[in-house]
Amino acid sequence: MRKIKHFINGAFCEGSGSETFELVSPVSGEVYALSPLANEDDVNAAYTAAKSAFQIWKKSTPGERQRALLHLADAVEQNCERIVDIQSEETGQLKHFIRQEEIAGSCDAIRFFAGAARCQEGKASGEYMAGFNSTIRREPLGIVGQVTPWNYPFMMAVWKIAPALATGNTVVLKPSDTTPLSTLLLAELAAPFFPPGAINVVLGKAASGSLVVSHTDASLVSITGSVRAGLQVAASAAANLTKAHLELGGKAPVIVFGDADVDKTVKTICAAGFFNAGQDCTAATRILVEEAIYPHFLDKLVSEARSLRFGQPDDTDAFYGALNSQNQLEQVKGFIARLPAHARVETGGKAGNGPGFYFEPTIISGLQQKDEAIQHEVFGPVMTIQSFASESEALSMANDVEYGLAASVWTRDHRRAQLFSRELDFGTVWINNHIPLCAEMPHGGFKKSGYGKDLSAYSLEEYTRIKHVMSDLS
């Protein structure tokens, strides 16, 4: 049985503890590797390495940071198939999906932040008070403690490390306990281009992550994960007055009016809802349809869902792969088992036959606004559908959840689209589409979906501090 290692100070290392846990294939359900559990000594070693690297990296020029990140993007492209094979083993995702979505998107994000490293903004130097000159310095924070999720493990690690490194910080990162392999490969690929200790990856479960985010040397802690995990990180950061960046769950409403292009809307919504087996915080999960077209729309939606199927990593005809783990499969099954009597499973609702953690594309109708499956994130290939009678009712239903990450509105009415883009309480609002993201635009939510932004120049605000330098000219 192979045993994986931490990546600290530019090299793989065993760590100081002897405890390990099993990594289980989502495709077969069998154990394929053993992972160490980082203890306090391991996390301290990672922070010590990051602190040493910071003394070097913080003095690098924006051009030097850009060059290093561009080299990393090239290395990711050159090792695409290696990354695809490793990540499909740990996630059960389709290989063509990883190749097209995650690797291409990751390279684009790295290259965006390479350019952004040289384009940071601040107030112009000048005499804002007579006899004094004021200058703004934008500086790196220091060491960033980061925790990444299992749904897009490679790309989420890129979203964390790229802006941190672009702004001169160093990183201690703990990937999800179920998907460490692709993040370790990212650190290995980056090592030749950054000082030893600039990127450290410690492995383990929740307790190891708690050590990372509660460490007194962290200047910022950043997590992409569940609301529960985000609340724990926020509380831990508050104890040290550490800055926190939280990208948490979602329950995206999809509001469809009678004037929408039904065929396009159905096809796009199914793609956005079942994409990556629904394991996406921005997935199209709550479909709200105007009463006049509801029966027709439901028929079309069910038909489209039935045309999609799951498959194993090499299946190029499948639409999505496995759920992450037995625990995640049980969570999805639990939502179905707890459905109230007034709910109706229009299609799907069952786990796949045979080995692995698979679940059918599922659509549920008949639910009421306060039902669990409307209010809480399933994080699986499950969509709900409800009807509404008016714009005000649609808006009320859409906003009536604790999440605020993403939403979409489907209409040909420009006035209505602008109204809903203003009134929807979500960090991203798509009009006549759902789920596209680009590196130039921010990603982050409101309410219990957290605070702070990934991607875009806005995310650089998370990873920098502002210093005012005033000179007496007399």
CSV table of C-alpha atoms in Angstrom, one decimal:
chain,number,residue,atom,x,y,z
A,1,MET,CA,0.0,0.0,0.0
A,2,ARG,CA,1.5,3.3,-1.0
A,3,LYS,CA,1.9,6.0,1.6
A,4,ILE,CA,1.8,9.7,0.6
A,5,LYS,CA,3.7,12.5,2.3
A,6,HIS,CA,3.5,16.1,3.3
A,7,PHE,CA,5.2,18.7,1.1
A,8,ILE,CA,7.2,21.1,3.4
A,9,ASN,CA,10.1,23.4,2.7
A,10,GLY,CA,10.2,22.4,-1.0
A,11,ALA,CA,10.3,18.6,-0.5
A,12,PHE,CA,8.2,15.7,0.4
A,13,CYS,CA,8.6,14.5,4.0
A,14,GLU,CA,7.1,11.8,6.3
A,15,GLY,CA,6.1,14.1,9.1
A,16,SER,CA,6.6,13.6,12.8
A,17,GLY,CA,3.5,11.5,13.6
A,18,SER,CA,2.8,7.9,12.9
A,19,GLU,CA,-1.0,8.1,12.5
A,20,THR,CA,-2.4,7.5,9.0
A,21,PHE,CA,-5.8,7.1,7.4
A,22,GLU,CA,-7.1,5.4,4.3
A,23,LEU,CA,-7.8,7.0,1.0
A,24,VAL,CA,-10.8,5.3,-0.7
A,25,SER,CA,-11.5,5.3,-4.5
A,26,PRO,CA,-14.9,6.9,-5.3
A,27,VAL,CA,-15.0,4.7,-8.4
A,28,SER,CA,-14.4,1.3,-6.8
A,29,GLY,CA,-14.9,1.9,-3.1
A,30,GLU,CA,-11.5,0.3,-2.4
A,31,VAL,CA,-8.5,1.7,-0.4
A,32,TYR,CA,-5.7,2.9,-2.7
A,33,ALA,CA,-3.3,4.8,-0.4
A,34,LEU,CA,-2.5,5.9,3.1
A,35,SER,CA,-2.3,9.5,4.1
A,36,PRO,CA,-0.5,10.9,7.2
A,37,LEU,CA,-2.3,13.0,9.8
A,38,ALA,CA,-0.5,16.3,10.3
A,39,ASN,CA,0.1,17.1,14.0
A,40,GLU,CA,1.2,20.3,15.7
A,41,ASP,CA,4.9,19.6,15.0
A,42,ASP,CA,4.2,19.1,11.2
A,43,VAL,CA,2.1,22.3,11.0
A,44,ASN,CA,4.7,24.3,13.0
A,45,ALA,CA,7.4,23.0,10.5
A,46,ALA,CA,5.3,24.2,7.6
A,47,TYR,CA,4.8,27.6,9.1
A,48,THR,CA,8.5,27.9,9.9
A,49,ALA,CA,9.4,27.1,6.3
A,50,ALA,CA,6.8,29.6,5.1
A,51,LYS,CA,8.2,32.3,7.4
A,52,SER,CA,11.7,31.8,6.1
A,53,ALA,CA,10.5,31.8,2.5
A,54,PHE,CA,8.5,35.0,3.1
A,55,GLN,CA,11.7,36.9,4.0
A,56,ILE,CA,12.8,36.2,0.4
A,57,TRP,CA,9.6,36.2,-1.5
A,58,LYS,CA,8.2,39.5,-0.1
A,59,LYS,CA,11.3,41.3,-1.6
A,60,SER,CA,10.7,39.9,-5.1
A,61,THR,CA,9.6,42.3,-7.7
A,62,PRO,CA,6.2,42.1,-9.4
A,63,GLY,CA,8.0,41.0,-12.6
A,64,GLU,CA,9.8,38.2,-10.8
A,65,ARG,CA,6.5,37.0,-9.3
A,66,GLN,CA,4.9,37.1,-12.8
A,67,ARG,CA,7.7,35.1,-14.3
A,68,ALA,CA,7.4,32.4,-11.6
A,69,LEU,CA,3.7,32.1,-12.0
A,70,LEU,CA,3.9,31.9,-15.8
A,71,HIS,CA,6.5,29.1,-15.5
A,72,LEU,CA,4.0,27.3,-13.2
A,73,ALA,CA,1.2,27.7,-15.7
A,74,ASP,CA,3.4,26.2,-18.4
A,75,ALA,CA,4.4,23.3,-16.1
A,76,VAL,CA,0.7,22.6,-15.4
A,77,GLU,CA,-0.1,22.5,-19.1
A,78,GLN,CA,2.9,20.2,-19.8
A,79,ASN,CA,1.8,17.8,-17.0
A,80,CYS,CA,-1.9,17.9,-17.9
A,81,GLU,CA,-2.3,14.2,-18.4
A,82,ARG,CA,-0.5,13.4,-15.2
A,83,ILE,CA,-2.8,15.7,-13.2
A,84,VAL,CA,-5.9,14.3,-14.9
A,85,ASP,CA,-4.9,10.7,-14.0
A,86,ILE,CA,-4.1,11.6,-10.4
A,87,GLN,CA,-7.2,13.7,-9.8
A,88,SER,CA,-9.6,11.2,-11.4
A,89,GLU,CA,-8.3,8.5,-9.1
A,90,GLU,CA,-9.0,10.6,-6.0
A,91,THR,CA,-12.3,12.2,-7.1
A,92,GLY,CA,-13.9,9.8,-9.6
A,93,GLN,CA,-14.4,12.7,-12.0
A,94,LEU,CA,-14.5,12.2,-15.7
A,95,LYS,CA,-11.1,12.7,-17.2
A,96,HIS,CA,-12.3,14.8,-20.1
A,97,PHE,CA,-14.1,17.0,-17.6
A,98,ILE,CA,-10.9,17.6,-15.6
A,99,ARG,CA,-8.9,18.2,-18.7
A,100,GLN,CA,-11.3,20.7,-20.3
A,101,GLU,CA,-12.6,22.5,-17.2
A,102,GLU,CA,-10.1,22.3,-14.4
A,103,ILE,CA,-6.7,22.2,-16.1
A,104,ALA,CA,-7.6,24.8,-18.7
A,105,GLY,CA,-9.3,27.0,-16.0
A,106,SER,CA,-6.4,26.7,-13.6
A,107,CYS,CA,-3.8,27.7,-16.2
A,108,ASP,CA,-5.9,30.7,-17.1
A,109,ALA,CA,-6.3,31.7,-13.5
A,110,ILE,CA,-2.5,31.4,-12.8
A,111,ARG,CA,-1.7,33.5,-15.9
A,112,PHE,CA,-4.3,36.1,-14.9
A,113,PHE,CA,-2.7,36.5,-11.5
A,114,ALA,CA,0.7,36.6,-13.1
A,115,GLY,CA,-0.4,39.7,-14.9
A,116,ALA,CA,-2.2,41.1,-11.9
A,117,ALA,CA,1.0,40.9,-9.9
A,118,ARG,CA,2.2,43.9,-12.0
A,119,CYS,CA,-1.0,45.9,-12.0
A,120,GLN,CA,-1.8,46.6,-8.3
A,121,GLU,CA,-3.5,49.9,-7.7
A,122,GLY,CA,-3.4,52.6,-5.0
A,123,LYS,CA,-4.1,56.3,-4.5
A,124,ALA,CA,-1.7,58.6,-6.3
A,125,SER,CA,1.2,60.0,-4.4
A,126,GLY,CA,0.7,63.6,-3.7
A,127,GLU,CA,0.4,66.5,-1.2
A,128,TYR,CA,-3.0,65.9,0.5
A,129,MET,CA,-1.9,68.1,3.4
A,130,ALA,CA,0.1,71.3,2.9
A,131,GLY,CA,3.8,70.6,3.4
A,132,PHE,CA,3.5,66.8,3.4
A,133,ASN,CA,3.7,64.1,0.8
A,134,SER,CA,1.6,61.0,1.1
A,135,THR,CA,2.4,57.7,-0.6
A,136,ILE,CA,0.5,54.4,-0.4
A,137,ARG,CA,2.4,51.1,-0.1
A,138,ARG,CA,0.5,47.9,-0.9
A,139,GLU,CA,2.3,45.1,0.9
A,140,PRO,CA,1.9,41.3,1.3
A,141,LEU,CA,0.3,40.1,4.5
A,142,GLY,CA,2.8,37.3,5.4
A,143,ILE,CA,1.9,33.7,5.7
A,144,VAL,CA,-1.5,32.6,4.5
A,145,GLY,CA,-3.2,29.5,6.0
A,146,GLN,CA,-5.5,27.9,3.5
A,147,VAL,CA,-8.0,25.0,3.4
A,148,THR,CA,-9.4,23.7,0.1
A,149,PRO,CA,-12.3,21.4,-0.7
A,150,TRP,CA,-12.6,18.1,-2.6
A,151,ASN,CA,-15.0,19.0,-5.4
A,152,TYR,CA,-12.4,20.7,-7.6
A,153,PRO,CA,-9.2,20.0,-5.6
A,154,PHE,CA,-6.6,21.2,-8.2
A,155,MET,CA,-8.4,24.3,-9.3
A,156,MET,CA,-9.4,25.3,-5.8
A,157,ALA,CA,-5.7,25.0,-4.7
A,158,VAL,CA,-4.8,27.3,-7.7
A,159,TRP,CA,-7.5,29.8,-6.7
A,160,LYS,CA,-5.9,30.0,-3.3
A,161,ILE,CA,-2.1,30.0,-4.0
A,162,ALA,CA,-2.0,32.1,-7.1
A,163,PRO,CA,-3.2,35.4,-5.7
A,164,ALA,CA,-1.3,34.8,-2.4
A,165,LEU,CA,2.0,34.2,-4.3
A,166,ALA,CA,1.3,37.0,-6.8
A,167,THR,CA,1.1,39.5,-4.0
A,168,GLY,CA,4.3,38.3,-2.2
A,169,ASN,CA,2.8,36.0,0.5
A,170,THR,CA,3.8,32.4,1.3
A,171,VAL,CA,1.3,29.6,1.9
A,172,VAL,CA,0.5,26.7,4.3
A,173,LEU,CA,-2.3,24.7,2.7
A,174,LYS,CA,-4.3,21.7,3.8
A,175,PRO,CA,-6.3,20.0,1.1
A,176,SER,CA,-9.4,17.9,1.8
A,177,ASP,CA,-8.5,14.7,3.5
A,178,THR,CA,-10.2,12.7,0.6
A,179,THR,CA,-8.4,14.5,-2.3
A,180,PRO,CA,-4.7,15.4,-1.4
A,181,LEU,CA,-2.9,14.0,-4.5
A,182,SER,CA,-3.5,16.7,-7.1
A,183,THR,CA,-2.6,19.4,-4.6
A,184,LEU,CA,0.6,17.7,-3.7
A,185,LEU,CA,1.4,17.5,-7.5
A,186,LEU,CA,0.7,21.3,-7.8
A,187,ALA,CA,3.2,22.0,-5.0
A,188,GLU,CA,5.8,19.7,-6.7
A,189,LEU,CA,5.3,21.4,-10.0
A,190,ALA,CA,5.7,24.9,-8.4
A,191,ALA,CA,8.8,24.1,-6.4
A,192,PRO,CA,11.4,24.9,-9.0
A,193,PHE,CA,10.1,28.4,-9.5
A,194,PHE,CA,9.6,29.7,-5.9
A,195,PRO,CA,11.7,29.8,-2.8
A,196,PRO,CA,11.7,26.6,-0.7
A,197,GLY,CA,8.8,26.9,1.8
A,198,ALA,CA,6.8,29.3,-0.4
A,199,ILE,CA,4.1,26.6,-0.8
A,200,ASN,CA,3.7,24.0,1.9
A,201,VAL,CA,1.0,21.2,1.9
A,202,VAL,CA,0.1,19.4,5.1
A,203,LEU,CA,-2.2,16.5,5.0
A,204,GLY,CA,-4.9,15.3,7.5
A,205,LYS,CA,-8.5,15.6,8.5
A,206,ALA,CA,-10.4,18.4,10.3
A,207,ALA,CA,-8.1,18.5,13.3
A,208,SER,CA,-5.1,19.1,11.1
A,209,GLY,CA,-7.0,21.9,9.3
A,210,SER,CA,-7.8,23.5,12.6
A,211,LEU,CA,-4.1,23.6,13.5
A,212,VAL,CA,-3.4,25.4,10.2
A,213,VAL,CA,-6.1,28.1,10.6
A,214,SER,CA,-5.5,28.6,14.3
A,215,HIS,CA,-1.8,29.1,14.0
A,216,THR,CA,-0.5,32.4,15.5
A,217,ASP,CA,1.8,32.9,12.5
A,218,ALA,CA,-1.1,33.1,10.0
A,219,SER,CA,-1.7,36.6,8.8
A,220,LEU,CA,-4.8,35.4,6.8
A,221,VAL,CA,-6.8,32.2,6.8
A,222,SER,CA,-8.8,31.3,3.7
A,223,ILE,CA,-11.2,28.4,3.3
A,224,THR,CA,-13.5,27.1,0.6
A,225,GLY,CA,-15.9,24.7,2.3
A,226,SER,CA,-19.2,24.2,4.1
A,227,VAL,CA,-20.9,26.8,6.3
A,228,ARG,CA,-20.2,24.7,9.3
A,229,ALA,CA,-16.4,24.6,8.5
A,230,GLY,CA,-16.5,28.4,7.8
A,231,LEU,CA,-18.0,29.2,11.1
A,232,GLN,CA,-15.3,27.2,12.9
A,233,VAL,CA,-12.6,28.9,10.9
A,234,ALA,CA,-14.1,32.4,11.6
A,235,ALA,CA,-14.2,31.6,15.3
A,236,SER,CA,-10.6,30.3,15.3
A,237,ALA,CA,-9.4,33.4,13.4
A,238,ALA,CA,-11.2,35.7,15.7
A,239,ALA,CA,-9.3,34.3,18.7
A,240,ASN,CA,-6.1,35.6,17.2
A,241,LEU,CA,-7.6,38.6,15.4
A,242,THR,CA,-6.5,37.0,12.1
A,243,LYS,CA,-8.1,38.2,8.9
A,244,ALA,CA,-10.4,35.5,7.3
A,245,HIS,CA,-11.6,34.8,3.8
A,246,LEU,CA,-14.6,32.4,3.6
A,247,GLU,CA,-16.1,31.0,0.4
A,248,LEU,CA,-18.8,28.7,1.7
A,249,GLY,CA,-22.0,26.9,0.4
A,250,GLY,CA,-24.7,27.8,-2.0
A,251,LYS,CA,-28.3,27.1,-2.9
A,252,ALA,CA,-28.6,28.8,-6.3
A,253,PRO,CA,-32.1,29.8,-7.5
A,254,VAL,CA,-32.8,29.7,-11.2
A,255,ILE,CA,-35.8,31.9,-12.0
A,256,VAL,CA,-37.5,31.1,-15.3
A,257,PHE,CA,-40.1,33.4,-16.7
A,258,GLY,CA,-42.7,32.6,-19.4
A,259,ASP,CA,-40.9,34.5,-22.1
A,260,ALA,CA,-37.6,32.5,-21.8
A,261,ASP,CA,-36.3,30.2,-24.5
A,262,VAL,CA,-37.5,27.0,-22.9
A,263,ASP,CA,-35.3,24.6,-24.9
A,264,LYS,CA,-32.1,26.5,-24.3
A,265,THR,CA,-33.0,27.1,-20.6
A,266,VAL,CA,-33.7,23.4,-19.9
A,267,LYS,CA,-30.5,22.2,-21.6
A,268,THR,CA,-28.3,24.8,-19.8
A,269,ILE,CA,-30.0,24.3,-16.4
A,270,CYS,CA,-29.5,20.6,-16.5
A,271,ALA,CA,-25.8,21.1,-17.5
A,272,ALA,CA,-25.4,23.6,-14.7
A,273,GLY,CA,-27.2,21.5,-12.1
A,274,PHE,CA,-25.6,18.1,-12.8
A,275,PHE,CA,-22.2,19.4,-13.7
A,276,ASN,CA,-19.6,17.6,-11.6
A,277,ALA,CA,-22.4,15.4,-10.1
A,278,GLY,CA,-23.9,18.6,-8.6
A,279,GLN,CA,-20.9,19.0,-6.3
A,280,ASP,CA,-20.6,22.7,-7.0
A,281,CYS,CA,-21.5,25.6,-4.7
A,282,THR,CA,-22.9,27.5,-7.6
A,283,ALA,CA,-24.8,24.6,-9.1
A,284,ALA,CA,-28.4,25.2,-10.4
A,285,THR,CA,-30.3,23.6,-7.6
A,286,ARG,CA,-33.6,25.4,-7.1
A,287,ILE,CA,-35.6,25.9,-10.3
A,288,LEU,CA,-38.4,28.5,-10.0
A,289,VAL,CA,-40.7,28.6,-13.0
A,290,GLU,CA,-43.6,30.9,-13.9
A,291,GLU,CA,-46.9,29.1,-13.5
A,292,ALA,CA,-48.0,29.6,-17.1
A,293,ILE,CA,-45.2,27.4,-18.4
A,294,TYR,CA,-44.6,25.2,-15.4
A,295,PRO,CA,-46.1,21.9,-16.7
A,296,HIS,CA,-44.4,22.1,-20.1
A,297,PHE,CA,-41.1,23.1,-18.5
A,298,LEU,CA,-41.2,20.3,-16.0
A,299,ASP,CA,-41.8,17.7,-18.8
A,300,LYS,CA,-38.8,19.1,-20.8
A,301,LEU,CA,-36.6,19.2,-17.7
A,302,VAL,CA,-37.4,15.6,-16.7
A,303,SER,CA,-36.8,14.5,-20.3
A,304,GLU,CA,-33.4,16.2,-20.4
A,305,ALA,CA,-32.3,14.9,-17.0
A,306,ARG,CA,-33.2,11.3,-18.1
A,307,SER,CA,-30.9,11.8,-21.1
A,308,LEU,CA,-27.9,12.4,-18.9
A,309,ARG,CA,-25.9,9.6,-17.1
A,310,PHE,CA,-23.0,9.1,-14.8
A,311,GLY,CA,-19.9,7.0,-15.7
A,312,GLN,CA,-16.4,6.1,-14.8
A,313,PRO,CA,-13.4,8.4,-15.4
A,314,ASP,CA,-12.6,7.1,-19.0
A,315,ASP,CA,-16.2,7.2,-20.2
A,316,THR,CA,-16.3,10.0,-22.7
A,317,ASP,CA,-20.1,9.7,-23.2
A,318,ALA,CA,-21.0,10.2,-19.6
A,319,PHE,CA,-22.0,13.6,-18.2
A,320,TYR,CA,-20.6,13.3,-14.7
A,321,GLY,CA,-18.7,10.9,-12.5
A,322,ALA,CA,-18.8,9.7,-8.9
A,323,LEU,CA,-19.7,11.5,-5.7
A,324,ASN,CA,-16.7,12.2,-3.6
A,325,SER,CA,-17.1,9.6,-0.8
A,326,GLN,CA,-19.4,7.2,0.9
A,327,ASN,CA,-20.2,10.0,3.4
A,328,GLN,CA,-21.3,12.3,0.5
A,329,LEU,CA,-23.4,9.5,-1.0
A,330,GLU,CA,-25.1,8.9,2.3
A,331,GLN,CA,-25.8,12.6,2.6
A,332,VAL,CA,-27.5,12.8,-0.8
A,333,LYS,CA,-29.5,9.6,0.0
A,334,GLY,CA,-30.5,11.1,3.3
A,335,PHE,CA,-32.1,14.1,1.7
A,336,ILE,CA,-34.2,11.8,-0.5
A,337,ALA,CA,-35.1,9.5,2.4
A,338,ARG,CA,-36.3,12.5,4.4
A,339,LEU,CA,-38.5,14.1,1.7
A,340,PRO,CA,-42.0,15.0,3.0
A,341,ALA,CA,-45.1,13.2,1.7
A,342,HIS,CA,-46.1,16.1,-0.5
A,343,ALA,CA,-42.8,15.9,-2.5
A,344,ARG,CA,-42.6,13.9,-5.7
A,345,VAL,CA,-39.4,12.4,-7.2
A,346,GLU,CA,-40.0,13.1,-10.9
A,347,THR,CA,-36.9,11.1,-12.0
A,348,GLY,CA,-33.8,9.6,-10.4
A,349,GLY,CA,-33.7,9.4,-6.6
A,350,LYS,CA,-31.5,6.3,-6.3
A,351,ALA,CA,-27.8,5.4,-6.0
A,352,GLY,CA,-26.1,3.6,-8.8
A,353,ASN,CA,-25.8,-0.2,-8.9
A,354,GLY,CA,-22.4,-1.8,-8.4
A,355,PRO,CA,-19.3,-0.4,-6.8
A,356,GLY,CA,-18.5,3.2,-6.3
A,357,PHE,CA,-20.4,6.3,-5.1
A,358,TYR,CA,-22.8,7.2,-7.9
A,359,PHE,CA,-26.2,8.8,-7.9
A,360,GLU,CA,-28.8,9.3,-10.6
A,361,PRO,CA,-29.8,12.7,-12.0
A,362,THR,CA,-32.7,13.6,-9.8
A,363,ILE,CA,-35.5,16.2,-10.0
A,364,ILE,CA,-38.0,16.8,-7.2
A,365,SER,CA,-41.3,18.7,-7.4
A,366,GLY,CA,-44.0,19.5,-4.9
A,367,LEU,CA,-41.8,20.9,-2.2
A,368,GLN,CA,-42.7,23.8,0.0
A,369,GLN,CA,-40.4,26.8,0.7
A,370,LYS,CA,-39.4,25.7,4.2
A,371,ASP,CA,-38.7,22.1,3.3
A,372,GLU,CA,-35.2,20.8,4.0
A,373,ALA,CA,-34.3,20.1,0.3
A,374,ILE,CA,-35.2,23.8,-0.5
A,375,GLN,CA,-33.3,25.4,2.3
A,376,HIS,CA,-30.2,23.3,2.6
A,377,GLU,CA,-27.4,22.4,0.3
A,378,VAL,CA,-27.6,18.8,-1.0
A,379,PHE,CA,-24.3,18.9,-3.0
A,380,GLY,CA,-25.2,16.1,-5.3
A,381,PRO,CA,-27.0,15.6,-8.6
A,382,VAL,CA,-30.4,16.8,-7.2
A,383,MET,CA,-32.5,19.7,-8.4
A,384,THR,CA,-35.9,20.9,-7.0
A,385,ILE,CA,-38.6,22.7,-9.1
A,386,GLN,CA,-41.3,25.1,-7.8
A,387,SER,CA,-43.7,27.5,-9.5
A,388,PHE,CA,-44.4,31.1,-8.9
A,389,ALA,CA,-47.2,33.5,-9.9
A,390,SER,CA,-45.6,36.9,-9.9
A,391,GLU,CA,-42.2,38.7,-10.0
A,392,SER,CA,-42.5,39.6,-6.3
A,393,GLU,CA,-43.2,36.0,-5.3
A,394,ALA,CA,-40.3,34.7,-7.4
A,395,LEU,CA,-37.9,37.2,-5.8
A,396,SER,CA,-39.1,36.4,-2.3
A,397,MET,CA,-38.7,32.6,-2.9
A,398,ALA,CA,-35.2,33.1,-4.5
A,399,ASN,CA,-33.9,35.2,-1.6
A,400,ASP,CA,-35.5,33.1,1.2
A,401,VAL,CA,-32.5,30.9,2.0
A,402,GLU,CA,-29.4,31.5,4.2
A,403,TYR,CA,-27.0,31.3,1.3
A,404,GLY,CA,-26.1,34.1,-1.1
A,405,LEU,CA,-23.5,32.8,-3.6
A,406,ALA,CA,-25.1,32.6,-7.0
A,407,ALA,CA,-28.4,32.9,-8.9
A,408,SER,CA,-29.7,33.2,-12.4
A,409,VAL,CA,-32.7,34.8,-14.1
A,410,TRP,CA,-34.1,33.7,-17.5
A,411,THR,CA,-36.2,36.3,-19.5
A,412,ARG,CA,-36.2,38.3,-22.6
A,413,ASP,CA,-37.5,41.4,-20.7
A,414,HIS,CA,-34.6,43.8,-20.2
A,415,ARG,CA,-36.3,45.7,-17.4
A,416,ARG,CA,-37.0,42.5,-15.5
A,417,ALA,CA,-33.5,41.2,-15.9
A,418,GLN,CA,-32.1,44.5,-14.5
A,419,LEU,CA,-34.5,44.5,-11.7
A,420,PHE,CA,-33.7,41.0,-10.6
A,421,SER,CA,-29.9,41.5,-11.0
A,422,ARG,CA,-30.3,44.4,-8.5
A,423,GLU,CA,-32.7,42.7,-6.0
A,424,LEU,CA,-31.3,39.1,-5.9
A,425,ASP,CA,-29.1,38.8,-2.8
A,426,PHE,CA,-26.3,36.8,-4.3
A,427,GLY,CA,-22.7,37.5,-5.2
A,428,THR,CA,-23.1,36.4,-8.8
A,429,VAL,CA,-26.2,36.8,-10.9
A,430,TRP,CA,-26.3,35.3,-14.4
A,431,ILE,CA,-28.9,36.5,-17.0
A,432,ASN,CA,-30.0,33.8,-19.5
A,433,ASN,CA,-27.1,31.5,-18.4
A,434,HIS,CA,-25.8,29.8,-15.3
A,435,ILE,CA,-22.3,28.8,-14.1
A,436,PRO,CA,-19.7,30.4,-16.4
A,437,LEU,CA,-16.8,32.0,-14.6
A,438,CYS,CA,-13.8,34.0,-15.8
A,439,ALA,CA,-10.7,35.0,-14.0
A,440,GLU,CA,-11.2,38.7,-14.5
A,441,MET,CA,-14.5,38.7,-12.5
A,442,PRO,CA,-14.9,38.1,-8.7
A,443,HIS,CA,-16.4,34.9,-7.2
A,444,GLY,CA,-17.8,35.1,-3.7
A,445,GLY,CA,-21.0,35.3,-1.8
A,446,PHE,CA,-23.2,37.1,0.7
A,447,LYS,CA,-25.0,36.0,3.9
A,448,LYS,CA,-23.8,32.5,5.1
A,449,SER,CA,-22.1,31.9,1.8
A,450,GLY,CA,-19.2,33.8,3.4
A,451,TYR,CA,-17.2,36.9,2.6
A,452,GLY,CA,-14.2,37.8,0.5
A,453,LYS,CA,-13.6,37.2,-3.2
A,454,ASP,CA,-11.7,34.6,-5.2
A,455,LEU,CA,-10.5,35.4,-8.7
A,456,SER,CA,-10.2,38.9,-10.2
A,457,ALA,CA,-8.2,41.9,-9.0
A,458,TYR,CA,-10.7,42.2,-6.1
A,459,SER,CA,-9.2,39.1,-4.6
A,460,LEU,CA,-5.8,40.8,-4.3
A,461,GLU,CA,-7.4,43.0,-1.6
A,462,GLU,CA,-7.7,39.8,0.5
A,463,TYR,CA,-4.0,39.1,0.2
A,464,THR,CA,-2.5,42.6,0.7
A,465,ARG,CA,-2.4,45.3,3.3
A,466,ILE,CA,-2.3,49.1,2.8
A,467,LYS,CA,0.4,51.3,4.4
A,468,HIS,CA,0.3,55.1,4.4
A,469,VAL,CA,3.8,56.7,4.3
A,470,MET,CA,3.8,60.5,5.0
A,471,SER,CA,6.9,62.7,4.4
A,472,ASP,CA,7.4,66.1,5.9
A,473,LEU,CA,8.5,68.4,3.0
A,474,SER,CA,9.5,71.4,5.2
